[in-house]
Amino acid sequence: MEEIHKNQQPLFVGSVRDLTERVALDRAKNEFVSTVSHELRTPLTAINGAVGLILGTAGPDLPENVAHLLAVAQRNGDRLLQLINDLLDMEKLLAGKMPLHFETVSVHELVVGSIELLKPMAGQLGKHLVAGISQVPTIRIDPHRFQQALTNLVSNALKYSGDTPDVHVDVVHQDGHVMISVRDQGPGIPESFHEKLFTKFAQVDASNTRQTGGTGLGLAITKQLVEQMGGQIHYRAELPSGTRFDMVFPIADPDAST
Ligand code: ADP
């Protein structure tokens, strides 16, 4: 409702918009994405499994050009599967249908476990994961989904930190909350991109997707996961350059049952 004045008389202008069609379209689109993703995932998993098996068992005996082609097929198959899994996760999160299994857990162990799993990726990229993890109170989250969120942030820091070698993961307790920070000293994120950071399919440089294997869904999924687990995620620019993401969760209520 807007107020305007005509001949010094106040006039009120209102508009009514029928959103039925838009809502129906949105629903149809989400169902379509979900069906297509499910139908694609099963055969693709089988194809990836077969290619992996051939490379794993007959790899050394294969002619070089055949092994090369199979390796390309495997890389692209993995990328496609990642995209499908991300699309399915996003769809479930937006529909409020992502099943979350809450547990009261020690972040210390979860973060150490995630870092161990990410070390091979860091090694491949010539990076070093530096952990600054203090003992902190427990929080109530879904451990599997928490690791998914942390993995997204750490793998982004590894992928996008240019030539700088270190990616830091810190865990601290402050003001009744546990904060998990992932930071790097890479080129950082341009200011013009900040408001799009957590938007689906947003990428600063979509042209390097082939190189980084990104889908532009990682941060959107991470934000949804963190918020649906009762936490918050914040972006901060590091000085003189670099990126930092903080995930903040309230400490678990000691009286709540595990
Ligand atoms: P992607 O699948 O492309 O990694 P994300 O949603 O995880 O998608 O990230 C969106 C974009 O934000 C990335 O494509 C990248 O441009 C930028 N970005 C994310 N993390 C960092 C970082 N640590 N340093 C620089 N840029 C980053």
Short mmCIF file of C-alpha atoms and ligand atoms in Angstrom, two decimals:
data_model
loop_
_atom_site.label_atom_id
_atom_site.label_comp_id
_atom_site.label_asym_id
_atom_site.label_seq_id
_atom_site.Cartn_x
_atom_site.Cartn_y
_atom_site.Cartn_z
CA MET A 1 0.00 0.00 0.00
CA GLU A 2 1.42 3.35 -0.98
CA GLU A 3 0.25 6.86 -0.10
CA ILE A 4 0.31 9.56 -2.76
CA HIS A 5 -1.07 13.07 -2.84
CA LYS A 6 -3.22 14.57 -5.56
CA ASN A 7 -4.48 18.17 -5.31
CA GLN A 8 -3.29 18.05 -1.69
CA GLN A 9 -5.65 15.12 -1.09
CA PRO A 10 -4.14 11.88 0.19
CA LEU A 11 -4.76 8.89 -2.08
CA PHE A 12 -3.92 5.29 -1.28
CA VAL A 13 -2.79 2.96 -4.04
CA GLY A 14 -2.89 -0.77 -3.40
CA SER A 15 -2.14 -3.72 -5.65
CA VAL A 16 -3.10 -7.35 -5.40
CA ARG A 17 -1.10 -9.99 -7.20
CA ASP A 18 -2.24 -13.55 -7.71
CA LEU A 19 0.72 -15.83 -6.96
CA THR A 20 -1.11 -19.12 -7.48
CA GLU A 21 0.49 -19.74 -10.85
CA ARG A 22 3.97 -18.84 -9.64
CA VAL A 23 3.71 -21.11 -6.61
CA ALA A 24 2.44 -23.97 -8.79
CA LEU A 25 5.28 -23.41 -11.26
CA ASP A 26 7.83 -23.42 -8.46
CA ARG A 27 6.44 -26.66 -7.12
CA ALA A 28 6.46 -28.26 -10.59
CA LYS A 29 10.07 -27.14 -11.11
CA ASN A 30 11.19 -28.59 -7.78
CA GLU A 31 9.45 -31.89 -8.47
CA PHE A 32 11.02 -32.00 -11.92
CA VAL A 33 14.52 -31.41 -10.50
CA SER A 34 13.97 -34.08 -7.90
CA THR A 35 12.67 -36.70 -10.37
CA VAL A 36 15.38 -36.04 -12.92
CA SER A 37 18.06 -36.16 -10.23
CA HIS A 38 16.84 -39.49 -8.86
CA GLU A 39 16.54 -40.99 -12.34
CA LEU A 40 20.05 -39.83 -13.19
CA ARG A 41 21.73 -40.80 -9.97
CA THR A 42 21.14 -44.55 -10.08
CA PRO A 43 22.51 -45.25 -13.57
CA LEU A 44 25.32 -42.77 -13.08
CA THR A 45 26.41 -44.47 -9.87
CA ALA A 46 26.53 -47.76 -11.78
CA ILE A 47 28.58 -46.24 -14.61
CA ASN A 48 31.03 -44.62 -12.18
CA GLY A 49 31.36 -47.88 -10.27
CA ALA A 50 32.12 -49.82 -13.46
CA VAL A 51 34.72 -47.31 -14.66
CA GLY A 52 36.35 -47.26 -11.23
CA LEU A 53 36.47 -51.04 -11.17
CA ILE A 54 38.11 -51.26 -14.60
CA LEU A 55 40.70 -48.63 -13.65
CA GLY A 56 41.32 -50.25 -10.27
CA THR A 57 41.77 -53.79 -11.52
CA ALA A 58 43.04 -53.56 -15.11
CA GLY A 59 44.51 -50.04 -14.94
CA PRO A 60 48.21 -50.92 -15.33
CA ASP A 61 47.53 -53.34 -18.22
CA LEU A 62 45.41 -50.93 -20.25
CA PRO A 63 46.85 -49.08 -23.25
CA GLU A 64 47.79 -45.56 -22.19
CA ASN A 65 45.15 -43.80 -24.32
CA VAL A 66 42.37 -46.08 -23.02
CA ALA A 67 43.41 -45.48 -19.39
CA HIS A 68 43.48 -41.76 -20.08
CA LEU A 69 39.98 -41.79 -21.57
CA LEU A 70 38.65 -43.81 -18.65
CA ALA A 71 40.23 -41.38 -16.20
CA VAL A 72 38.48 -38.49 -18.00
CA ALA A 73 35.19 -40.42 -17.86
CA GLN A 74 35.69 -41.05 -14.14
CA ARG A 75 36.41 -37.39 -13.37
CA ASN A 76 33.38 -36.18 -15.29
CA GLY A 77 31.16 -38.90 -13.83
CA ASP A 78 32.21 -37.84 -10.31
CA ARG A 79 31.49 -34.21 -11.13
CA LEU A 80 28.06 -35.02 -12.48
CA LEU A 81 27.25 -37.10 -9.42
CA GLN A 82 28.36 -34.25 -7.17
CA LEU A 83 26.07 -31.87 -9.05
CA ILE A 84 23.12 -34.25 -8.77
CA ASN A 85 23.72 -34.82 -5.06
CA ASP A 86 23.97 -31.07 -4.48
CA LEU A 87 20.74 -30.45 -6.41
CA LEU A 88 18.93 -33.09 -4.40
CA ASP A 89 20.25 -31.71 -1.10
CA MET A 90 19.27 -28.17 -2.06
CA GLU A 91 15.82 -29.27 -3.07
CA LYS A 92 15.29 -31.16 0.20
CA LEU A 93 16.61 -28.27 2.30
CA LEU A 94 14.40 -25.69 0.60
CA ALA A 95 11.36 -27.93 0.97
CA GLY A 96 12.21 -28.43 4.67
CA LYS A 97 12.48 -32.17 3.97
CA MET A 98 16.13 -32.79 4.78
CA PRO A 99 16.10 -35.40 7.55
CA LEU A 100 18.38 -34.23 10.37
CA HIS A 101 19.51 -36.62 13.11
CA PHE A 102 20.46 -34.47 16.06
CA GLU A 103 23.06 -35.62 18.58
CA THR A 104 24.92 -33.86 21.35
CA VAL A 105 28.51 -34.07 20.17
CA SER A 106 32.04 -32.93 20.80
CA VAL A 107 33.03 -30.60 17.96
CA HIS A 108 36.67 -31.32 18.69
CA GLU A 109 36.45 -34.91 17.44
CA LEU A 110 34.23 -34.06 14.49
CA VAL A 111 36.55 -31.35 13.24
CA VAL A 112 39.68 -33.47 13.71
CA GLY A 113 37.93 -36.28 11.78
CA SER A 114 36.96 -33.93 8.93
CA ILE A 115 40.47 -32.56 8.67
CA GLU A 116 41.91 -36.08 8.40
CA LEU A 117 39.49 -36.80 5.53
CA LEU A 118 40.45 -33.57 3.74
CA LYS A 119 44.22 -34.00 4.04
CA PRO A 120 44.55 -35.94 0.76
CA MET A 121 42.76 -33.13 -1.12
CA ALA A 122 45.00 -30.54 0.57
CA GLY A 123 48.07 -32.59 -0.36
CA GLN A 124 47.01 -32.83 -4.01
CA LEU A 125 46.67 -29.04 -4.18
CA GLY A 126 49.98 -28.48 -2.36
CA LYS A 127 48.18 -27.00 0.67
CA HIS A 128 48.51 -27.41 4.38
CA LEU A 129 45.60 -27.66 6.83
CA VAL A 130 46.43 -25.93 10.11
CA ALA A 131 44.15 -26.82 13.04
CA GLY A 132 43.71 -24.58 16.09
CA ILE A 133 41.15 -26.59 17.99
CA SER A 134 40.55 -26.02 21.66
CA GLN A 135 38.39 -28.24 23.86
CA VAL A 136 34.91 -26.71 23.78
CA PRO A 137 31.50 -27.61 25.23
CA THR A 138 29.25 -29.94 23.27
CA ILE A 139 26.73 -28.72 20.69
CA ARG A 140 23.55 -30.29 19.37
CA ILE A 141 23.74 -30.93 15.64
CA ASP A 142 23.54 -33.65 12.99
CA PRO A 143 27.18 -34.84 12.88
CA HIS A 144 27.01 -36.03 9.27
CA ARG A 145 25.50 -32.76 8.00
CA PHE A 146 27.89 -30.72 10.14
CA GLN A 147 30.80 -32.50 8.45
CA GLN A 148 29.21 -31.79 5.05
CA ALA A 149 29.06 -28.06 5.87
CA LEU A 150 32.62 -27.97 7.20
CA THR A 151 33.91 -29.95 4.21
CA ASN A 152 32.30 -27.43 1.83
CA LEU A 153 34.03 -24.52 3.55
CA VAL A 154 37.42 -26.20 3.80
CA SER A 155 37.39 -27.49 0.24
CA ASN A 156 36.45 -24.00 -0.98
CA ALA A 157 39.34 -22.52 0.97
CA LEU A 158 41.67 -25.13 -0.52
CA LYS A 159 40.38 -24.55 -4.06
CA TYR A 160 40.19 -20.77 -4.09
CA SER A 161 43.20 -19.67 -2.03
CA GLY A 162 45.52 -19.29 -5.01
CA ASP A 163 49.20 -19.80 -4.26
CA THR A 164 48.95 -19.32 -0.49
CA PRO A 165 49.71 -22.61 1.26
CA ASP A 166 47.82 -22.59 4.57
CA VAL A 167 44.15 -23.08 5.35
CA HIS A 168 43.26 -22.66 9.02
CA VAL A 169 40.44 -24.36 10.89
CA ASP A 170 39.87 -22.94 14.38
CA VAL A 171 37.38 -23.91 17.05
CA VAL A 172 36.71 -21.63 20.02
CA HIS A 173 34.14 -21.23 22.77
CA GLN A 174 32.71 -17.74 23.24
CA ASP A 175 29.59 -16.27 24.83
CA GLY A 176 27.68 -19.52 25.14
CA HIS A 177 28.49 -20.49 21.57
CA VAL A 178 30.99 -22.63 19.75
CA MET A 179 32.54 -21.00 16.72
CA ILE A 180 34.18 -22.98 13.95
CA SER A 181 36.18 -20.78 11.57
CA VAL A 182 37.72 -21.65 8.22
CA ARG A 183 40.12 -19.08 6.83
CA ASP A 184 42.64 -18.65 4.07
CA GLN A 185 44.93 -15.90 2.83
CA GLY A 186 44.01 -16.26 -0.85
CA PRO A 187 42.80 -13.47 -3.14
CA GLY A 188 39.47 -13.27 -1.27
CA ILE A 189 36.00 -12.56 -2.61
CA PRO A 190 35.25 -9.34 -4.53
CA GLU A 191 32.94 -6.98 -2.67
CA SER A 192 30.47 -6.95 -5.55
CA PHE A 193 29.90 -10.68 -4.95
CA HIS A 194 29.27 -10.54 -1.20
CA GLU A 195 25.49 -10.26 -1.42
CA LYS A 196 25.31 -13.23 -3.80
CA LEU A 197 27.65 -15.45 -1.77
CA PHE A 198 25.00 -17.76 -0.36
CA THR A 199 22.81 -17.75 -3.48
CA LYS A 200 22.28 -20.91 -5.54
CA PHE A 201 24.60 -21.32 -8.56
CA ALA A 202 26.52 -18.11 -7.81
CA GLN A 203 30.22 -18.23 -8.67
CA VAL A 204 32.74 -15.41 -8.90
CA ASP A 205 34.33 -16.98 -11.94
CA ALA A 206 32.12 -19.59 -13.59
CA SER A 207 34.78 -20.10 -16.26
CA ASN A 208 37.09 -21.98 -13.89
CA THR A 209 34.37 -24.50 -12.93
CA ARG A 210 36.08 -27.23 -14.93
CA GLN A 211 39.24 -26.71 -12.97
CA THR A 212 37.70 -26.44 -9.50
CA GLY A 213 34.82 -28.89 -10.05
CA GLY A 214 32.41 -26.43 -8.41
CA THR A 215 28.65 -26.28 -8.84
CA GLY A 216 27.91 -22.94 -7.19
CA LEU A 217 25.68 -24.74 -4.70
CA GLY A 218 28.17 -25.38 -1.89
CA LEU A 219 27.68 -22.18 0.11
CA ALA A 220 23.91 -22.11 -0.41
CA ILE A 221 23.69 -25.68 0.94
CA THR A 222 26.09 -24.89 3.78
CA LYS A 223 24.01 -21.91 4.92
CA GLN A 224 20.79 -23.92 4.83
CA LEU A 225 22.38 -26.79 6.73
CA VAL A 226 23.88 -24.55 9.41
CA GLU A 227 20.64 -22.63 9.92
CA GLN A 228 18.46 -25.73 9.99
CA MET A 229 20.77 -27.10 12.71
CA GLY A 230 20.17 -23.93 14.77
CA GLY A 231 23.40 -22.15 13.89
CA GLN A 232 24.51 -19.14 11.88
CA ILE A 233 27.14 -18.62 9.21
CA HIS A 234 29.04 -15.38 8.64
CA TYR A 235 31.48 -14.28 6.00
CA ARG A 236 34.37 -11.96 6.80
CA ALA A 237 37.15 -10.64 4.63
CA GLU A 238 40.63 -11.38 6.00
CA LEU A 239 43.33 -8.72 6.02
CA PRO A 240 45.38 -7.98 3.96
CA SER A 241 43.57 -10.51 1.77
CA GLY A 242 41.72 -13.77 2.19
CA THR A 243 38.45 -15.26 3.22
CA ARG A 244 36.96 -16.40 6.47
CA PHE A 245 33.70 -18.17 7.22
CA ASP A 246 32.47 -18.61 10.80
CA MET A 247 29.86 -21.20 11.75
CA VAL A 248 28.38 -20.44 15.16
CA PHE A 249 26.26 -22.87 17.21
CA PRO A 250 24.78 -22.47 20.69
CA ILE A 251 26.29 -24.85 23.24
CA ALA A 252 24.05 -27.79 24.08
CA ASP A 253 21.63 -27.44 26.94
CA PRO A 254 23.15 -29.69 29.63
CA ASP A 255 19.65 -30.67 30.76
CA ALA A 256 18.51 -31.76 27.28
CA SER A 257 18.57 -35.50 26.68
CA THR A 258 21.08 -36.78 24.16
P1 ADP B 1 31.43 -23.72 -5.85
O1 ADP B 1 30.80 -25.03 -6.13
O2 ADP B 1 31.65 -22.90 -7.08
O3 ADP B 1 32.66 -23.84 -5.00
P2 ADP B 1 30.21 -22.34 -3.62
O4 ADP B 1 28.79 -21.97 -3.40
O5 ADP B 1 30.84 -23.26 -2.63
O6 ADP B 1 30.28 -22.94 -5.07
O7 ADP B 1 31.06 -21.01 -3.70
C1 ADP B 1 30.58 -19.96 -4.53
C2 ADP B 1 31.72 -19.11 -5.03
O8 ADP B 1 32.27 -18.35 -3.93
C3 ADP B 1 32.89 -19.93 -5.59
O9 ADP B 1 32.67 -20.29 -6.95
C4 ADP B 1 34.03 -18.94 -5.42
O10 ADP B 1 34.00 -18.03 -6.50
C5 ADP B 1 33.66 -18.16 -4.15
N1 ADP B 1 34.39 -18.66 -2.95
C6 ADP B 1 33.94 -19.53 -2.03
N2 ADP B 1 34.87 -19.73 -1.05
C7 ADP B 1 35.92 -18.96 -1.39
C8 ADP B 1 37.22 -18.71 -0.78
N3 ADP B 1 37.59 -19.32 0.35
N4 ADP B 1 38.05 -17.82 -1.40
C9 ADP B 1 37.67 -17.19 -2.55
N5 ADP B 1 36.48 -17.39 -3.17
C10 ADP B 1 35.62 -18.26 -2.60
#
